[in-house]
Tab-separated table of C-alpha atoms in Angstrom:
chain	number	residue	atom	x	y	z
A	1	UNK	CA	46.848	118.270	211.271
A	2	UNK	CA	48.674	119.583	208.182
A	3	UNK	CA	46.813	119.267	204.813
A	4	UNK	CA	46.877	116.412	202.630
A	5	UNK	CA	48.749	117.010	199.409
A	6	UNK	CA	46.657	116.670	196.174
A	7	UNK	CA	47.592	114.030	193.368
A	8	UNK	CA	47.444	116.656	190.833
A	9	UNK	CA	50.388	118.529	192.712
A	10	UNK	CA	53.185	116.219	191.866
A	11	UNK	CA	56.288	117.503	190.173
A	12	UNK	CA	54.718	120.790	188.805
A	13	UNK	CA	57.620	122.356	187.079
A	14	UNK	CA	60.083	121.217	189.310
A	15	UNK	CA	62.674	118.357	188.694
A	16	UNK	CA	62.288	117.059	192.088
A	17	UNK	CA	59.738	116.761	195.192
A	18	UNK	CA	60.224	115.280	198.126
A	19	UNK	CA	56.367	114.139	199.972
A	20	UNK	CA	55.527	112.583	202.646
A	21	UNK	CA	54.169	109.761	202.284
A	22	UNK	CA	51.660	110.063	205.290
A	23	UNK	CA	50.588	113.477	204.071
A	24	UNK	CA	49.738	112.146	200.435
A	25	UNK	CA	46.291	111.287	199.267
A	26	UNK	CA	44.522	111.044	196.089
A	27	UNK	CA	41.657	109.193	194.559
A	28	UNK	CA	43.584	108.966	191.213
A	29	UNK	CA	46.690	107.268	193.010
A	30	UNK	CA	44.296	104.117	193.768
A	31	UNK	CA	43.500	103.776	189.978
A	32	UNK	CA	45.824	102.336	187.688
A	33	UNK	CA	47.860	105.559	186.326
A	34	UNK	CA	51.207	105.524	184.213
A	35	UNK	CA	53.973	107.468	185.517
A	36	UNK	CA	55.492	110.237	183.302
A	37	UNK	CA	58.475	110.442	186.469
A	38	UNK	CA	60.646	108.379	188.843
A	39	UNK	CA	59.443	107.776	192.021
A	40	UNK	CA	61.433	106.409	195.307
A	41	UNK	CA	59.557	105.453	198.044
A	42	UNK	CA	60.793	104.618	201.290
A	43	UNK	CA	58.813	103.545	203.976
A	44	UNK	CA	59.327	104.198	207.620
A	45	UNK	CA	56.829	102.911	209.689
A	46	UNK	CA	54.231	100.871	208.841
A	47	UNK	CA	53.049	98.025	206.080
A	48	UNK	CA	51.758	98.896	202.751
A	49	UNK	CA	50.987	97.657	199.144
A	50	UNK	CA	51.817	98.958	195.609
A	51	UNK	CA	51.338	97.650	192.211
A	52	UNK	CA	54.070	98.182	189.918
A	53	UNK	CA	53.234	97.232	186.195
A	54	UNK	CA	50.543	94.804	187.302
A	55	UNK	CA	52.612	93.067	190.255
A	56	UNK	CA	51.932	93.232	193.640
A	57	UNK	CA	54.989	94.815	195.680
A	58	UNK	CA	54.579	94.389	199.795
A	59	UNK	CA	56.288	96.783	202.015
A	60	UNK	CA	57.324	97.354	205.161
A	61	UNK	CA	59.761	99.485	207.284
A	62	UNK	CA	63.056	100.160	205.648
A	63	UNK	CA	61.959	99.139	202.116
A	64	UNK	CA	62.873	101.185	199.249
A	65	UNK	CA	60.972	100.500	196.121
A	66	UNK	CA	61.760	102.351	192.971
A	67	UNK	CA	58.922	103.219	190.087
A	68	UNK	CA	59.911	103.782	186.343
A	69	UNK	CA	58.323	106.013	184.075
A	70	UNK	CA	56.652	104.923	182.159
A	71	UNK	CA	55.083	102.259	184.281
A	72	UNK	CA	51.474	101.761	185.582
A	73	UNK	CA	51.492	102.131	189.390
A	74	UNK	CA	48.446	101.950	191.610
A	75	UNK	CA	48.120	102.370	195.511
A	76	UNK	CA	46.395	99.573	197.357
A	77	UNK	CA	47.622	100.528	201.013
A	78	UNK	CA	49.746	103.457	201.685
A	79	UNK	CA	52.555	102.789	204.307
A	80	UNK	CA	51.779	104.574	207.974
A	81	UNK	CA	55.068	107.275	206.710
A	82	UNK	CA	57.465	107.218	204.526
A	83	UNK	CA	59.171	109.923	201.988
A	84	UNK	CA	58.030	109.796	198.683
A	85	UNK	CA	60.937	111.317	196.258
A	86	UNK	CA	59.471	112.009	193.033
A	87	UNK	CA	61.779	113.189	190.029
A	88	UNK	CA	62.419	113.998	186.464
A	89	UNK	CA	64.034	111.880	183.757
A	90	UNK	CA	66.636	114.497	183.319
A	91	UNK	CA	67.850	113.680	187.204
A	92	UNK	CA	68.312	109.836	186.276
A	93	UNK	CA	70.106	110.017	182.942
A	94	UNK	CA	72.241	112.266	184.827
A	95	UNK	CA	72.988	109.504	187.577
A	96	UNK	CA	73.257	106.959	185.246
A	97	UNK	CA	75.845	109.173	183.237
A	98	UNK	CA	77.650	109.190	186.387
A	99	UNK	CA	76.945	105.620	187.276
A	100	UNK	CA	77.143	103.593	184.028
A	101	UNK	CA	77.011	99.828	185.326
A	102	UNK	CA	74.186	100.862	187.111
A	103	UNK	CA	71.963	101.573	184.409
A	104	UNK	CA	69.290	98.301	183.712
A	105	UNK	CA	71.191	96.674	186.664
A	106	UNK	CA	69.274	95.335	189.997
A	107	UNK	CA	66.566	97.900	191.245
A	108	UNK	CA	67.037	99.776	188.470
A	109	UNK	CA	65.705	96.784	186.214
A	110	UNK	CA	62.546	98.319	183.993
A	111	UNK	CA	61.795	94.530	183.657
A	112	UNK	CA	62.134	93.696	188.011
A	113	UNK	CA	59.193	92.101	188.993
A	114	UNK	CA	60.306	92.968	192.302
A	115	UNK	CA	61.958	96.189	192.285
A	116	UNK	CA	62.599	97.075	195.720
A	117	UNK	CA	65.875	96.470	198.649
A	118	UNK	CA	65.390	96.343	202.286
A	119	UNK	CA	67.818	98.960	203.662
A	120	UNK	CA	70.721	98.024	206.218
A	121	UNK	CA	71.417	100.074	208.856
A	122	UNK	CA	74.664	102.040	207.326
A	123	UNK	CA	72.446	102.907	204.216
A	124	UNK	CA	69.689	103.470	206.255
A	125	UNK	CA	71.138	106.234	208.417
A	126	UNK	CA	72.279	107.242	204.710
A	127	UNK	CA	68.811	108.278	204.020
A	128	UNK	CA	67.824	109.359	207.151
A	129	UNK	CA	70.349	112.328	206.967
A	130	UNK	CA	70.534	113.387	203.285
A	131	UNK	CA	66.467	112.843	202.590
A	132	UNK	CA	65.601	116.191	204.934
A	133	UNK	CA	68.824	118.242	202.980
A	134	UNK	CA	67.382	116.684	199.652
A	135	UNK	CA	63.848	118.060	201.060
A	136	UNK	CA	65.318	121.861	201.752
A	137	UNK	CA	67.249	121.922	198.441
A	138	UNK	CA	64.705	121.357	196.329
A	139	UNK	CA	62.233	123.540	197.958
A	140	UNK	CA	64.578	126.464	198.296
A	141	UNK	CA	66.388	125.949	194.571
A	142	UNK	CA	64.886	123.172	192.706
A	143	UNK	CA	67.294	123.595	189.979
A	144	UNK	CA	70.622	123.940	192.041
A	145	UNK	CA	73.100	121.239	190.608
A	146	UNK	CA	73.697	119.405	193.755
A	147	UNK	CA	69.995	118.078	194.060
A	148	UNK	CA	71.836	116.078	191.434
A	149	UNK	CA	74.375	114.859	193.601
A	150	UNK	CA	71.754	113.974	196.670
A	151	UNK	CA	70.001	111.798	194.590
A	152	UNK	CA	72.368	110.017	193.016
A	153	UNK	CA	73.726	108.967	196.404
A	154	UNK	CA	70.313	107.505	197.339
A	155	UNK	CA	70.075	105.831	194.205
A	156	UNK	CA	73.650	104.148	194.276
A	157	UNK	CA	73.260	102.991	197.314
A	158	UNK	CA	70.197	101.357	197.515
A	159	UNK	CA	70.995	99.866	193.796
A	160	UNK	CA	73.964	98.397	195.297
A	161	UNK	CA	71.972	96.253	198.185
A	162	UNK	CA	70.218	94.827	195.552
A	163	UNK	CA	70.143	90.924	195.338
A	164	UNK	CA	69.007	88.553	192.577
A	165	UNK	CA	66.483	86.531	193.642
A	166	UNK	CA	68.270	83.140	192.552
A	167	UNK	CA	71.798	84.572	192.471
A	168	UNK	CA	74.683	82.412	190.145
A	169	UNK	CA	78.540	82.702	189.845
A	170	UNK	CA	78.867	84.548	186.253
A	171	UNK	CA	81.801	86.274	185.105
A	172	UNK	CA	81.589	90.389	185.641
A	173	UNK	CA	82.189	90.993	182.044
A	174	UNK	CA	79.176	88.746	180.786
A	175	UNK	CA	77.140	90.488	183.593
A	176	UNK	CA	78.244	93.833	181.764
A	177	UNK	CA	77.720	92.300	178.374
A	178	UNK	CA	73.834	91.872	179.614
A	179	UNK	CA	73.458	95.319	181.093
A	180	UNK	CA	74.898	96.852	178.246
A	181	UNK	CA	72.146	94.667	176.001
A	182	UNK	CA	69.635	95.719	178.188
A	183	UNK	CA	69.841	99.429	177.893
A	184	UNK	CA	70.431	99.222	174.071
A	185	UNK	CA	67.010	96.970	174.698
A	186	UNK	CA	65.554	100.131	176.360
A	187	UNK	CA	66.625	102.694	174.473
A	188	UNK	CA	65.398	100.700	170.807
A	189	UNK	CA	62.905	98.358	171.332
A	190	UNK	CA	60.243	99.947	169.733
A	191	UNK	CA	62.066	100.437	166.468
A	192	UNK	CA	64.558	97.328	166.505
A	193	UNK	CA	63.708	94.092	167.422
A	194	UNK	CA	66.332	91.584	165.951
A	195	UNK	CA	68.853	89.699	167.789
A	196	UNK	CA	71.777	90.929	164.706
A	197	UNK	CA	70.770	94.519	165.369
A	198	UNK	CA	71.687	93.985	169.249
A	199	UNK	CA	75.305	91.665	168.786
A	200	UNK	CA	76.012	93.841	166.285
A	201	UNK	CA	76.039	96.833	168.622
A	202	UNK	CA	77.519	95.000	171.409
A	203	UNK	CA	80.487	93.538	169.051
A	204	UNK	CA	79.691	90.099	169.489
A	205	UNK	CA	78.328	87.026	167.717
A	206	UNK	CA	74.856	86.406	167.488
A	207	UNK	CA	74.783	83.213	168.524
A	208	UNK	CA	77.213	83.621	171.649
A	209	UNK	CA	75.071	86.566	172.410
A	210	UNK	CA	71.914	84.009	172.418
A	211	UNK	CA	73.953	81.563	174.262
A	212	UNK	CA	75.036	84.349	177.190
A	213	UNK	CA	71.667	85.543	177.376
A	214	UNK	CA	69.896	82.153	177.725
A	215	UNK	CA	72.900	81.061	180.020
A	216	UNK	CA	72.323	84.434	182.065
A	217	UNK	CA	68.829	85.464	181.772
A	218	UNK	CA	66.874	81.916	180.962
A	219	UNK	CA	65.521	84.135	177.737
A	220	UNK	CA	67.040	84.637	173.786
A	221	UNK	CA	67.981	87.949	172.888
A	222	UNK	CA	64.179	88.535	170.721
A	223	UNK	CA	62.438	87.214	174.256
A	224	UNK	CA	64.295	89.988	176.380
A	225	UNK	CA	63.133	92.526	173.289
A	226	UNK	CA	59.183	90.976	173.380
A	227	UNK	CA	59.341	91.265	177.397
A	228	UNK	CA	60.088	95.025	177.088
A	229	UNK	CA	57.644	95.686	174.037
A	230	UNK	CA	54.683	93.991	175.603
A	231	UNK	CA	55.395	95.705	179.172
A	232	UNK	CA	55.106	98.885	176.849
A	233	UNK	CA	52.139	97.690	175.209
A	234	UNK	CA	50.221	96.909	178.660
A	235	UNK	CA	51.394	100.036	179.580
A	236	UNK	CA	50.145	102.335	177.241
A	237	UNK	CA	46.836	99.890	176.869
A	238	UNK	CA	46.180	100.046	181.085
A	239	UNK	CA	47.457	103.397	182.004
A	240	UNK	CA	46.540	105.710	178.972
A	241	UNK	CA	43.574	106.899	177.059
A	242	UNK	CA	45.250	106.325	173.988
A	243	UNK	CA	43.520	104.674	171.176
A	244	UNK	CA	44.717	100.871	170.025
A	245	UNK	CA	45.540	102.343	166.614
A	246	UNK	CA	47.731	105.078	168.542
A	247	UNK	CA	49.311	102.969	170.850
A	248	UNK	CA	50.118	100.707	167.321
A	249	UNK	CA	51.909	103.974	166.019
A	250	UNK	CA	53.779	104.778	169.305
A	251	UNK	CA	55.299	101.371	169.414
A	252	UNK	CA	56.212	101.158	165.551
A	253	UNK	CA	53.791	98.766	164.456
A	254	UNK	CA	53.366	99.061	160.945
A	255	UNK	CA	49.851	98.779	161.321
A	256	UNK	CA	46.827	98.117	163.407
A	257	UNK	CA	46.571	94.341	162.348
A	258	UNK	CA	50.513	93.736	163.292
A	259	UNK	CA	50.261	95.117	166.675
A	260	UNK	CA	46.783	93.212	167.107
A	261	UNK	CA	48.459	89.526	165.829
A	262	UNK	CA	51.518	90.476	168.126
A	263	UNK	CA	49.480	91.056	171.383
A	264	UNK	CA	46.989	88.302	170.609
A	265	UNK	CA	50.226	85.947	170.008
A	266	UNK	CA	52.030	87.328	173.405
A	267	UNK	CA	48.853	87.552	175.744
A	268	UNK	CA	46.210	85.422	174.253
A	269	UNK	CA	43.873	87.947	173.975
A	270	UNK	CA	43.261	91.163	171.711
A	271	UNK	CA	44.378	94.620	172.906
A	272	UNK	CA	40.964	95.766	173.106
A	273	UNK	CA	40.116	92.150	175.307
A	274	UNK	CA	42.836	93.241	177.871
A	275	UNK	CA	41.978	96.780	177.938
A	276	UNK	CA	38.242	96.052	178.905
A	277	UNK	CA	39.969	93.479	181.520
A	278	UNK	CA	41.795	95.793	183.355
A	279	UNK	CA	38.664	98.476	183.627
A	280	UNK	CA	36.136	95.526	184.455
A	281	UNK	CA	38.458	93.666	187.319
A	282	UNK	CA	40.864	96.164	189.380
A	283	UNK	CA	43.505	93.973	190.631
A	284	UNK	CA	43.110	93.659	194.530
């Protein structure tokens, strides 16, 4: 039987790892832990559950689902085998360089509560022949360029058998319009937090940029900017040991008392209250 490969072994100096899945083990996987990399785990054979920023995710063979950093992941059943693909940030803002209309879009939501696609058979075979040359490259030369290219492939193609859950007839340029807000969401949400500062960027009219959202997204521009703050907040609050009064500073609070009257307002409950939650009742 080979040996088990530690949780503490993940990504060491490398910009990608490919792991087995059935070969993976580690106590701190089945705690609540926030990701500092991308993970892409696709499972094989056998049924399995993962929490992805407090949701429950279900899977089963052929499913792809994607992990952020950033997010808190825990490991309530591992899959029989699978390939776990583990990576950098510098590997995604390369595909999504590459692959602009991907970025924020489908699986590659931050904000999906379900952020995984059940693979078809073409995209399937897909993975099933580049995942072993994705294995050798990076184990040979981590840092050869077309590691690059083998991942993007994986990720374009399972972002593009994504599905909306309640899918509507919109026009592709107010579908772009929202992607486009969404990474300028991503990339400035802990500094601006405005609807002008957003239809400004995007060239458009704040109200008409209220009115696509809403039309688009069922939320205003400031309640697609709270969504991504709070996720941040619950974060940094479940899957860190950093203090309140840090985590205030890291999302630009001006001070300890704004951050606390923002979570109380969002969640109904102080930061310290849902800190203590999470420790006292691990989600099953």
């Amino acid at each position: 039987m080979k040996d088990r490969i530690p949780f503490q072994k993940m990504l060491l100096d490398v910009p990608l790892q490919v792991l087995p899945a059935h070969e993976f083990y580690g106590t701190g996987s089945f705690q609540s832990h926030r990701h500092d990399f991308y993970m892409l785990l696709w499972v094989t054979k056998g049924n399995g559950e993962h929490e992805v920023n407090f949701h429950s995710q279900q899977l089963r063979p052929g499913r792809v689902l994607f992990i952020q950093q950033g997010q808190v992941h825990r490991v309530i059943r591992q899959p029989q085998q699978g390939w776990m693909i583990l990576f950098q940030a510098g590997l995604f803002r390369q595909f999504n360089s590459r692959y602009p209309a991907h970025e924020q879009h489908g699986l590659l939501d931050y904000l999906n509560r379900q952020p995984f696609v059940d693979l078809v058979k073409p995209v399937s075979m897909i993975f099933h022949q580049l995942l072993p040359i994705l294995k050798a490259a990076a184990e040979t030369n981590p840092h050869e360029a077309v590691i690059a290219d083998y991942l993007s492939i994986l990720l374009y193609h399972a972002n593009q058998l994504f599905r909306p859950l309640h899918p509507f007839l919109v026009h592709p340029q107010q579908a772009e319009k929202i992607r486009q807000l969404k990474g300028l969401i991503e990339r400035n949400f802990r500094t601006e937090r405005t609807a002008p500062f957003y239809s400004e960027k995007l060239g458009m009219v704040t109200r008409k940029l209220n009115e696509l959202t809403l039309r688009l997204t069922g939320k205003l521009v400031l309640e697609l900017v709270n969504d991504r703050l709070l996720s941040e907040a619950e974060s940094l609050l479940a899957g860190t040991s950093l203090t309140v009064k840090e985590i205030t500073f890291e999302l630009g609070f001006i001070d300890h008392s704004h951050f606390g009257a923002y979570f109380k307002r969002m969640k109904g409950m102080t930061a310290s209250e849902f800190r203590r939650q999470q420790l006292a009742h691990p989600r099953a």
